[in-house]
Coordinates of N, CA and C and ligand atoms in Angstrom, one line a residue:
M238 N 0.8 -1.2 0.0 CA 0.0 0.0 0.0 C 0.9 1.3 0.0
S239 N 0.6 2.2 -0.9 CA 1.4 3.4 -1.1 C 1.0 4.4 0.0
N240 N 1.9 5.4 0.2 CA 1.6 6.5 1.1 C 0.3 7.2 0.8
S241 N 0.0 7.4 -0.5 CA -1.2 8.2 -0.9 C -2.4 7.3 -0.6
E242 N -2.3 6.0 -0.8 CA -3.4 5.1 -0.4 C -3.7 5.1 1.1
V243 N -2.6 5.2 1.9 CA -2.8 5.3 3.3 C -3.5 6.5 3.7
K244 N -3.1 7.7 3.1 CA -3.8 9.0 3.4 C -5.2 8.9 2.9
N245 N -5.5 8.3 1.7 CA -6.9 8.2 1.3 C -7.8 7.4 2.2
Y246 N -7.1 6.3 2.8 CA -7.9 5.5 3.7 C -8.3 6.3 4.9
D247 N -7.3 7.1 5.5 CA -7.6 7.9 6.7 C -8.7 9.0 6.3
R248 N -8.7 9.6 5.1 CA -9.7 10.6 4.8 C -11.0 9.9 4.7
F249 N -11.1 8.7 4.0 CA -12.3 8.0 3.8 C -13.0 7.7 5.2
M250 N -12.1 7.3 6.2 CA -12.6 6.9 7.5 C -13.0 8.1 8.4
W251 N -12.6 9.3 8.0 CA -12.7 10.4 9.0 C -14.1 10.6 9.5
L252 N -15.1 10.6 8.5 CA -16.5 10.9 8.9 C -17.0 9.8 9.7
L253 N -16.8 8.5 9.3 CA -17.2 7.4 10.1 C -16.7 7.4 11.5
E254 N -15.4 7.8 11.6 CA -14.7 7.9 12.9 C -15.4 8.9 13.8
R255 N -15.6 10.1 13.2 CA -16.0 11.3 13.9 C -17.4 11.0 14.5
F256 N -18.3 10.4 13.7 CA -19.7 10.2 14.1 C -20.1 8.9 14.7
S257 N -19.2 7.9 14.7 CA -19.6 6.7 15.3 C -18.4 5.8 15.8
L258 N -17.4 5.5 15.0 CA -16.5 4.5 15.5 C -15.6 5.0 16.7
R259 N -15.3 6.3 16.7 CA -14.5 6.7 17.8 C -15.1 6.4 19.2
R260 N -16.4 6.6 19.3 CA -17.1 6.3 20.6 C -17.0 4.8 20.9
L261 N -17.1 4.0 19.9 CA -17.1 2.5 20.1 C -15.6 2.1 20.5
R262 N -14.7 2.8 19.8 CA -13.3 2.4 20.2 C -13.0 2.8 21.6
R263 N -13.4 4.0 22.0 CA -13.2 4.4 23.4 C -13.7 3.5 24.4
D264 N -15.0 3.0 24.1 CA -15.6 2.1 25.1 C -14.9 0.8 25.2
L265 N -14.5 0.3 24.0 CA -13.7 -1.0 23.9 C -12.4 -0.9 24.7
L266 N -11.7 0.2 24.4 CA -10.3 0.4 24.9 C -10.3 0.8 26.3
G267 N -11.4 1.2 26.9 CA -11.5 1.4 28.3 C -11.4 0.1 29.1
D268 N -11.5 -1.0 28.4 CA -11.5 -2.3 29.1 C -10.2 -3.0 29.1
V269 N -9.2 -2.4 28.4 CA -7.9 -3.1 28.3 C -7.2 -3.0 29.7
Y270 N -6.3 -4.0 29.9 CA -5.5 -3.9 31.1 C -4.2 -4.6 30.9
G271 N -3.1 -4.3 31.7 CA -1.9 -5.0 31.6 C -1.1 -4.8 30.3
E272 N -0.5 -5.9 29.9 CA 0.3 -5.9 28.6 C -0.7 -6.1 27.5
V273 N -0.7 -5.2 26.5 CA -1.7 -5.2 25.5 C -1.0 -5.5 24.1
L274 N -1.6 -6.3 23.3 CA -1.2 -6.5 21.9 C -2.3 -6.0 21.0
E275 N -2.0 -5.1 20.1 CA -3.0 -4.8 19.1 C -2.6 -5.4 17.8
I276 N -3.5 -6.1 17.2 CA -3.2 -6.7 15.9 C -3.8 -5.9 14.8
G277 N -3.2 -5.8 13.6 CA -3.7 -5.0 12.5 C -3.9 -3.5 12.9
V278 N -2.9 -2.9 13.5 CA -3.1 -1.6 14.1 C -3.3 -0.5 13.0
G279 N -2.9 -0.8 11.8 CA -3.1 0.1 10.7 C -2.4 1.4 10.9
T280 N -3.1 2.5 10.6 CA -2.5 3.9 10.8 C -2.6 4.4 12.3
G281 N -3.1 3.5 13.2 CA -3.1 3.8 14.6 C -4.3 4.6 15.1
A282 N -5.5 4.2 14.5 CA -6.7 4.9 15.0 C -7.0 4.8 16.5
N283 N -6.5 3.7 17.1 CA -6.7 3.5 18.5 C -5.7 4.2 19.4
V284 N -4.6 4.6 18.8 CA -3.4 4.9 19.7 C -3.7 5.9 20.7
G285 N -4.4 7.0 20.4 CA -4.7 8.0 21.4 C -5.9 7.7 22.3
L286 N -6.6 6.6 22.0 CA -7.8 6.3 22.7 C -7.7 5.3 23.8
Y287 N -6.6 4.7 24.0 CA -6.4 3.7 25.1 C -6.6 4.4 26.4
N288 N -7.5 3.9 27.2 CA -7.7 4.6 28.5 C -7.9 3.6 29.6
G289 N -7.5 2.4 29.4 CA -7.7 1.4 30.4 C -6.5 1.4 31.4
N290 N -6.4 0.4 32.2 CA -5.3 0.3 33.1 C -4.2 -0.6 32.5
L291 N -3.4 0.1 31.6 CA -2.5 -0.7 30.8 C -1.1 -0.4 31.2
E292 N -0.2 -1.4 30.9 CA 1.2 -1.2 31.2 C 1.9 -0.7 29.9
W293 N 1.8 -1.4 28.8 CA 2.3 -1.0 27.5 C 1.5 -1.6 26.4
V294 N 1.7 -1.0 25.2 CA 1.0 -1.6 24.0 C 2.1 -2.0 23.0
T295 N 1.9 -3.2 22.5 CA 2.7 -3.7 21.4 C 1.7 -3.8 20.2
A296 N 2.1 -3.2 19.1 CA 1.2 -3.2 18.0 C 1.8 -3.8 16.8
V297 N 1.1 -4.6 16.0 CA 1.6 -5.2 14.8 C 0.7 -5.0 13.6
D298 N 1.2 -4.9 12.4 CA 0.5 -4.8 11.2 C 1.3 -5.5 10.1
L299 N 0.6 -5.9 9.0 CA 1.3 -6.5 7.9 C 2.0 -5.4 7.1
S300 N 1.4 -4.2 7.1 CA 1.8 -3.1 6.2 C 2.8 -2.1 6.8
A301 N 4.0 -2.0 6.3 CA 5.0 -1.1 6.8 C 4.6 0.4 6.6
E302 N 3.9 0.6 5.5 CA 3.5 2.0 5.2 C 2.5 2.5 6.2
R303 N 1.5 1.6 6.6 CA 0.5 2.0 7.6 C 1.2 2.2 8.9
L304 N 2.1 1.3 9.2 CA 2.8 1.4 10.5 C 3.5 2.7 10.7
A305 N 4.0 3.3 9.6 CA 4.7 4.6 9.7 C 3.8 5.6 10.3
G306 N 2.5 5.6 9.9 CA 1.5 6.6 10.4 C 1.3 6.3 11.9
T307 N 1.3 5.0 12.2 CA 1.0 4.7 13.6 C 2.1 5.2 14.6
V308 N 3.3 5.0 14.1 CA 4.5 5.5 15.0 C 4.4 7.0 15.1
E309 N 4.0 7.7 14.0 CA 3.9 9.1 14.0 C 2.8 9.5 15.1
R310 N 1.7 8.9 15.1 CA 0.6 9.2 16.0 C 1.1 8.9 17.5
A311 N 1.8 7.8 17.6 CA 2.2 7.4 19.0 C 3.1 8.4 19.6
R312 N 3.8 9.2 18.8 CA 4.7 10.2 19.4 C 3.9 11.2 20.2
F313 N 2.7 11.4 19.8 CA 1.9 12.5 20.4 C 1.3 12.0 21.8
V314 N 1.2 10.7 22.0 CA 0.7 10.2 23.2 C 1.9 9.6 24.1
N315 N 3.1 9.8 23.6 CA 4.2 9.3 24.4 C 4.2 9.8 25.8
G316 N 4.5 9.0 26.7 CA 4.5 9.4 28.1 C 3.2 8.8 28.8
S317 N 2.1 8.7 28.1 CA 0.9 8.1 28.7 C 1.2 6.6 28.9
Y318 N 1.8 6.0 27.9 CA 2.1 4.5 28.1 C 3.1 4.2 27.0
P319 N 4.0 3.2 27.3 CA 5.0 2.8 26.3 C 4.3 2.1 25.1
F320 N 4.7 2.4 23.9 CA 4.1 1.9 22.7 C 5.2 1.4 21.8
M321 N 5.0 0.2 21.3 CA 6.0 -0.3 20.3 C 5.2 -0.9 19.1
A322 N 5.7 -0.7 17.9 CA 5.0 -1.2 16.7 C 6.0 -1.9 15.8
G323 N 5.5 -3.0 15.1 CA 6.4 -3.7 14.2 C 5.5 -4.5 13.2
C324 N 6.2 -4.9 12.1 CA 5.5 -5.7 11.1 C 5.4 -7.1 11.5
A325 N 4.2 -7.7 11.5 CA 4.0 -9.1 11.7 C 2.6 -9.5 11.2
D326 N 2.5 -10.8 10.9 CA 1.2 -11.4 10.4 C 0.5 -11.9 11.6
A327 N -0.8 -11.5 11.8 CA -1.6 -12.0 12.9 C -1.8 -13.5 12.8
Q328 N -1.5 -14.1 11.7 CA -1.6 -15.6 11.5 C -0.4 -16.3 12.0
R329 N 0.7 -15.5 12.3 CA 1.9 -16.1 12.8 C 2.6 -15.1 13.7
L330 N 2.0 -15.0 14.9 CA 2.5 -13.9 15.8 C 3.9 -14.3 16.4
P331 N 4.8 -13.3 16.3 CA 6.2 -13.6 16.8 C 6.3 -13.4 18.3
F332 N 5.4 -13.9 19.1 CA 5.4 -13.8 20.5 C 5.3 -15.1 21.2
A333 N 5.7 -15.1 22.5 CA 5.6 -16.3 23.3 C 4.2 -16.7 23.7
D334 N 4.0 -17.9 24.1 CA 2.7 -18.3 24.6 C 2.4 -17.5 25.9
N335 N 1.1 -17.3 26.2 CA 0.7 -16.7 27.4 C 1.4 -15.4 27.8
Q336 N 1.6 -14.5 26.8 CA 2.4 -13.3 27.0 C 1.5 -12.1 27.4
F337 N 0.3 -12.0 26.8 CA -0.4 -10.7 26.9 C -1.7 -10.8 27.8
D338 N -2.0 -9.7 28.4 CA -3.3 -9.7 29.2 C -4.5 -9.4 28.4
T339 N -4.3 -8.5 27.3 CA -5.4 -8.1 26.5 C -4.9 -8.1 25.0
V340 N -5.7 -8.7 24.1 CA -5.4 -8.5 22.7 C -6.6 -7.7 22.1
V341 N -6.2 -6.7 21.3 CA -7.2 -5.8 20.7 C -7.2 -6.0 19.1
S342 N -8.4 -6.0 18.5 CA -8.5 -6.0 17.1 C -9.6 -5.2 16.6
T343 N -9.4 -4.1 15.8 CA -10.5 -3.3 15.3 C -10.4 -3.3 13.8
L344 N -11.5 -3.7 13.1 CA -11.6 -3.7 11.7 C -10.5 -4.5 11.0
V345 N -10.2 -5.6 11.6 CA -9.1 -6.4 11.0 C -9.5 -7.8 10.5
F346 N -10.5 -8.4 11.3 CA -10.8 -9.8 10.9 C -11.6 -9.9 9.6
C347 N -12.0 -8.8 9.0 CA -12.6 -8.8 7.7 C -11.6 -9.1 6.6
S348 N -10.3 -8.8 6.9 CA -9.3 -9.0 5.8 C -8.2 -10.0 6.1
I349 N -8.3 -10.7 7.2 CA -7.3 -11.8 7.5 C -7.6 -13.0 6.6
P350 N -6.7 -13.5 5.8 CA -7.1 -14.6 4.9 C -7.6 -15.8 5.7
D351 N -6.9 -16.2 6.8 CA -7.4 -17.4 7.5 C -7.7 -16.9 9.0
P352 N -9.0 -16.5 9.2 CA -9.3 -15.9 10.5 C -9.2 -17.0 11.6
M353 N -9.4 -18.2 11.3 CA -9.3 -19.2 12.4 C -7.9 -19.4 12.9
Q354 N -6.9 -19.3 11.9 CA -5.5 -19.4 12.3 C -5.1 -18.2 13.1
A355 N -5.6 -17.0 12.8 CA -5.3 -15.8 13.6 C -5.9 -15.9 15.0
L356 N -7.1 -16.5 15.0 CA -7.8 -16.6 16.3 C -7.0 -17.6 17.2
A357 N -6.5 -18.6 16.6 CA -5.6 -19.6 17.3 C -4.4 -18.9 17.9
E358 N -3.8 -18.0 17.1 CA -2.6 -17.3 17.5 C -2.9 -16.4 18.6
V359 N -4.1 -15.7 18.5 CA -4.5 -14.7 19.6 C -4.6 -15.5 20.9
K360 N -5.3 -16.7 20.8 CA -5.5 -17.5 22.0 C -4.1 -18.0 22.6
R361 N -3.2 -18.3 21.7 CA -1.9 -18.8 22.2 C -1.2 -17.7 22.9
V362 N -1.2 -16.5 22.4 CA -0.4 -15.5 23.1 C -1.0 -14.8 24.3
L363 N -2.4 -15.1 24.4 CA -3.1 -14.5 25.6 C -2.8 -15.3 26.9
K364 N -2.7 -14.7 28.0 CA -2.6 -15.4 29.3 C -3.9 -16.1 29.5
D365 N -4.0 -17.0 30.4 CA -5.2 -17.8 30.7 C -6.4 -16.9 31.1
D366 N -6.0 -15.8 31.9 CA -7.1 -14.9 32.3 C -7.2 -13.7 31.4
G367 N -6.6 -13.8 30.2 CA -6.6 -12.7 29.3 C -7.9 -12.4 28.6
R368 N -8.0 -11.2 28.0 CA -9.3 -10.8 27.3 C -9.0 -10.4 25.9
F369 N -9.9 -10.7 25.0 CA -9.8 -10.4 23.6 C -10.9 -9.4 23.3
L370 N -10.6 -8.2 22.8 CA -11.5 -7.2 22.6 C -11.6 -6.8 21.1
L371 N -12.7 -6.9 20.4 CA -12.8 -6.6 19.0 C -13.9 -5.6 18.7
M372 N -13.6 -4.9 17.6 CA -14.7 -4.1 17.0 C -14.5 -4.4 15.5
E373 N -15.5 -5.0 14.9 CA -15.4 -5.5 13.5 C -16.6 -5.2 12.7
H374 N -16.5 -5.0 11.4 CA -17.7 -4.9 10.6 C -18.0 -6.4 10.1
V375 N -19.2 -6.7 10.2 CA -19.6 -8.1 10.1 C -20.8 -8.3 9.2
R376 N -21.1 -9.6 8.9 CA -22.3 -9.9 8.1 C -23.5 -9.3 8.9
G377 N -24.5 -8.7 8.2 CA -25.6 -8.1 8.9 C -26.2 -9.0 9.9
L378 N -26.8 -8.4 11.0 CA -27.3 -9.2 12.1 C -28.8 -9.4 12.0
N379 N -29.4 -8.8 11.0 CA -30.9 -9.0 10.8 C -31.1 -9.4 9.3
P380 N -32.2 -10.0 9.0 CA -32.4 -10.6 7.6 C -32.1 -9.5 6.5
I381 N -32.5 -8.3 6.7 CA -32.3 -7.3 5.6 C -30.8 -7.0 5.5
T382 N -30.1 -6.7 6.6 CA -28.7 -6.3 6.4 C -27.8 -7.6 6.1
Q383 N -28.3 -8.7 6.5 CA -27.6 -10.0 6.0 C -27.7 -10.1 4.5
R384 N -28.9 -9.9 4.0 CA -29.0 -10.0 2.5 C -28.1 -9.0 1.8
L385 N -28.1 -7.8 2.4 CA -27.4 -6.7 1.8 C -25.9 -6.9 1.8
T386 N -25.4 -7.4 3.0 CA -23.9 -7.6 3.1 C -23.5 -8.8 2.2
D387 N -24.4 -9.8 2.1 CA -24.1 -11.0 1.2 C -24.1 -10.5 -0.2
W388 N -25.0 -9.6 -0.6 CA -25.2 -9.2 -2.0 C -24.0 -8.3 -2.4
L389 N -23.6 -7.4 -1.5 CA -22.6 -6.4 -1.8 C -21.2 -7.1 -1.8
H390 N -21.0 -8.2 -1.0 CA -19.7 -8.7 -0.8 C -18.9 -9.0 -2.0
P391 N -19.4 -9.7 -3.1 CA -18.5 -10.0 -4.2 C -17.9 -8.7 -4.9
A392 N -18.8 -7.7 -5.1 CA -18.3 -6.5 -5.7 C -17.3 -5.8 -4.8
W393 N -17.6 -5.7 -3.5 CA -16.7 -5.1 -2.5 C -15.3 -5.8 -2.5
F394 N -15.4 -7.1 -2.5 CA -14.1 -7.9 -2.4 C -13.3 -7.7 -3.7
A395 N -14.0 -7.6 -4.8 CA -13.3 -7.4 -6.1 C -12.6 -6.1 -6.1
L396 N -13.2 -5.1 -5.4 CA -12.7 -3.7 -5.4 C -11.5 -3.6 -4.4
Q397 N -11.7 -4.2 -3.2 CA -10.8 -4.1 -2.1 C -9.7 -5.2 -2.1
H398 N -9.9 -6.3 -2.7 CA -9.0 -7.4 -2.8 C -8.9 -8.2 -1.5
S399 N -9.2 -7.7 -0.4 CA -8.9 -8.5 0.8 C -10.1 -8.4 1.8
C400 N -11.0 -7.4 1.7 CA -11.9 -7.2 2.8 C -13.2 -7.9 2.5
H401 N -13.6 -8.8 3.5 CA -14.9 -9.5 3.4 C -16.0 -8.7 4.1
L402 N -17.1 -8.5 3.4 CA -18.2 -7.7 4.0 C -19.1 -8.6 4.9
N403 N -19.0 -9.9 4.7 CA -20.0 -10.7 5.4 C -19.4 -11.8 6.3
R404 N -18.4 -11.5 7.0 CA -17.9 -12.5 7.9 C -18.6 -12.5 9.3
E405 N -18.8 -13.7 9.8 CA -19.6 -13.8 11.1 C -18.5 -13.9 12.2
T406 N -17.9 -12.8 12.5 CA -16.7 -12.9 13.4 C -17.0 -13.4 14.8
A407 N -18.2 -13.0 15.3 CA -18.5 -13.5 16.7 C -18.6 -15.0 16.7
V408 N -19.2 -15.6 15.7 CA -19.3 -17.0 15.6 C -17.9 -17.7 15.5
A409 N -17.0 -17.0 14.7 CA -15.7 -17.6 14.6 C -14.9 -17.5 15.9
V410 N -15.1 -16.4 16.7 CA -14.4 -16.2 18.0 C -14.9 -17.3 18.9
Q411 N -16.2 -17.6 18.9 CA -16.7 -18.6 19.8 C -16.2 -20.0 19.3
S412 N -16.2 -20.2 18.0 CA -15.7 -21.5 17.5 C -14.3 -21.8 17.9
A413 N -13.5 -20.7 18.0 CA -12.1 -20.8 18.3 C -11.9 -21.1 19.8
G414 N -13.0 -21.1 20.6 CA -12.9 -21.6 22.0 C -12.9 -20.4 23.0
F415 N -13.1 -19.2 22.5 CA -13.2 -18.1 23.4 C -14.6 -18.1 24.1
H416 N -14.6 -17.4 25.3 CA -15.9 -17.3 25.9 C -16.4 -15.9 25.7
I417 N -17.4 -15.7 25.0 CA -17.9 -14.3 24.7 C -18.7 -13.8 25.9
Q418 N -18.2 -12.6 26.4 CA -18.9 -12.1 27.6 C -20.0 -11.1 27.2
E419 N -19.7 -10.4 26.1 CA -20.6 -9.3 25.7 C -20.4 -9.0 24.2
T420 N -21.6 -8.7 23.6 CA -21.5 -8.2 22.2 C -22.4 -7.0 22.1
S421 N -22.1 -6.1 21.2 CA -23.1 -5.0 21.0 C -23.1 -4.7 19.5
A422 N -24.3 -4.3 19.0 CA -24.4 -4.1 17.5 C -24.6 -2.6 17.2
H423 N -24.1 -2.2 16.2 CA -24.2 -0.7 15.8 C -24.3 -0.6 14.3
G424 N -24.7 0.6 13.8 CA -24.7 0.8 12.3 C -25.6 -0.2 11.7
W425 N -26.8 -0.3 12.1 CA -27.8 -1.3 11.5 C -27.3 -2.7 11.6
G426 N -26.4 -3.0 12.6 CA -26.0 -4.4 12.9 C -24.8 -4.8 12.0
V427 N -24.2 -3.9 11.3 CA -23.0 -4.3 10.5 C -21.7 -4.0 11.2
I428 N -21.8 -3.3 12.3 CA -20.6 -3.1 13.2 C -20.9 -3.8 14.5
Q429 N -19.9 -4.6 15.0 CA -20.2 -5.3 16.2 C -18.9 -5.2 17.1
T430 N -19.2 -4.9 18.4 CA -18.1 -5.0 19.4 C -18.2 -6.4 20.1
I431 N -17.1 -7.0 20.4 CA -17.1 -8.3 21.0 C -16.1 -8.3 22.1
K432 N -16.5 -8.7 23.3 CA -15.6 -8.8 24.4 C -15.6 -10.2 24.9
A433 N -14.4 -10.8 24.8 CA -14.3 -12.3 25.1 C -13.1 -12.6 26.0
Q434 N -13.2 -13.7 26.6 CA -12.2 -14.2 27.5 C -11.6 -15.5 26.9
K435 N -10.3 -15.7 27.2 CA -9.7 -16.9 26.8 C -10.3 -18.1 27.6
R436 N -10.4 -17.9 28.9 CA -11.0 -19.0 29.7 C -12.2 -18.4 30.5
E437 N -13.2 -19.2 30.7 CA -14.3 -18.7 31.5 C -13.9 -18.6 33.0
R438 N -14.3 -17.4 33.6 CA -13.8 -17.3 35.0 C -14.9 -17.7 35.9
Ligands
LIG129 C1 -9.2 -1.7 7.8 S1 -7.6 -1.6 8.4 C2 -8.0 -1.3 10.2 C3 -6.9 -0.6 10.9 C4 -7.1 -0.3 12.3 N1 -7.1 -1.4 13.2 C5 -8.4 0.5 12.5 O1 -9.1 0.2 13.4 O2 -8.5 1.5 11.8 C6 -7.1 -3.3 8.5 C7 -5.6 -3.5 8.9 O3 -5.4 -4.9 9.1 C8 -4.1 -5.2 8.6 N2 -4.0 -6.6 8.4 C9 -4.7 -7.3 7.5 N3 -4.4 -8.6 7.5 C10 -3.4 -8.7 8.5 C11 -2.7 -9.8 9.0 N4 -2.9 -11.1 8.6 N5 -1.8 -9.6 10.0 C12 -1.6 -8.3 10.5 N6 -2.3 -7.2 10.0 C13 -3.2 -7.4 9.0 C14 -4.0 -4.3 7.3 O4 -2.7 -4.1 6.9 C15 -4.7 -3.0 7.8 O5 -3.8 -2.1 8.3

């Protein structure tokens, strides 16, 4: 992804962020604690919004161009918490087992080629009492938005090359063995936040 594509992505997202996503991000990120891993951090939309009881944030993304923006943003929040970012694939995380207290993913599982493999990796790197917090766009949650996201998906995927409009991410999270504590639906049910635990407490 080129620098201009990265800038276009941020411009495209500005309105959505301003009127809806930022509030959801804040709510989600208020629940982080301890050592945090953010996968698919992109240009760092969450960086200034972490407000939980955290020790530090390690962030990864496949795209070096996007990470450059993230590191730039992180400089502004320096001092609030230590922040490190590097290139890595969520399907093969370069971290030890049971390393993190919280894993965060926002708008990422739509574009991971093998979501079950990435979920297995998230589970592996989370401590046993760790939490997995997601905000994802998903297959519609009612019959009308389901039909719409299924119908739009092929054209959207052809245009975007990697983004699936109709993934049922909460179902995948549960199938991967996480215990879902809470979900909430937004934007006519196409945006979903999911709060899950590695093990039931
Ligand atoms: C739509 S952007 C979302 C960025 C950011 N999380 C946000 O909330 O705005 C999706 C990001 O996921 C990253 N990504 C996609 N597949 C990935 C993978 N397998 N491993 C790591 N990052 C991935 C992309 O490079 C991109 O930066």
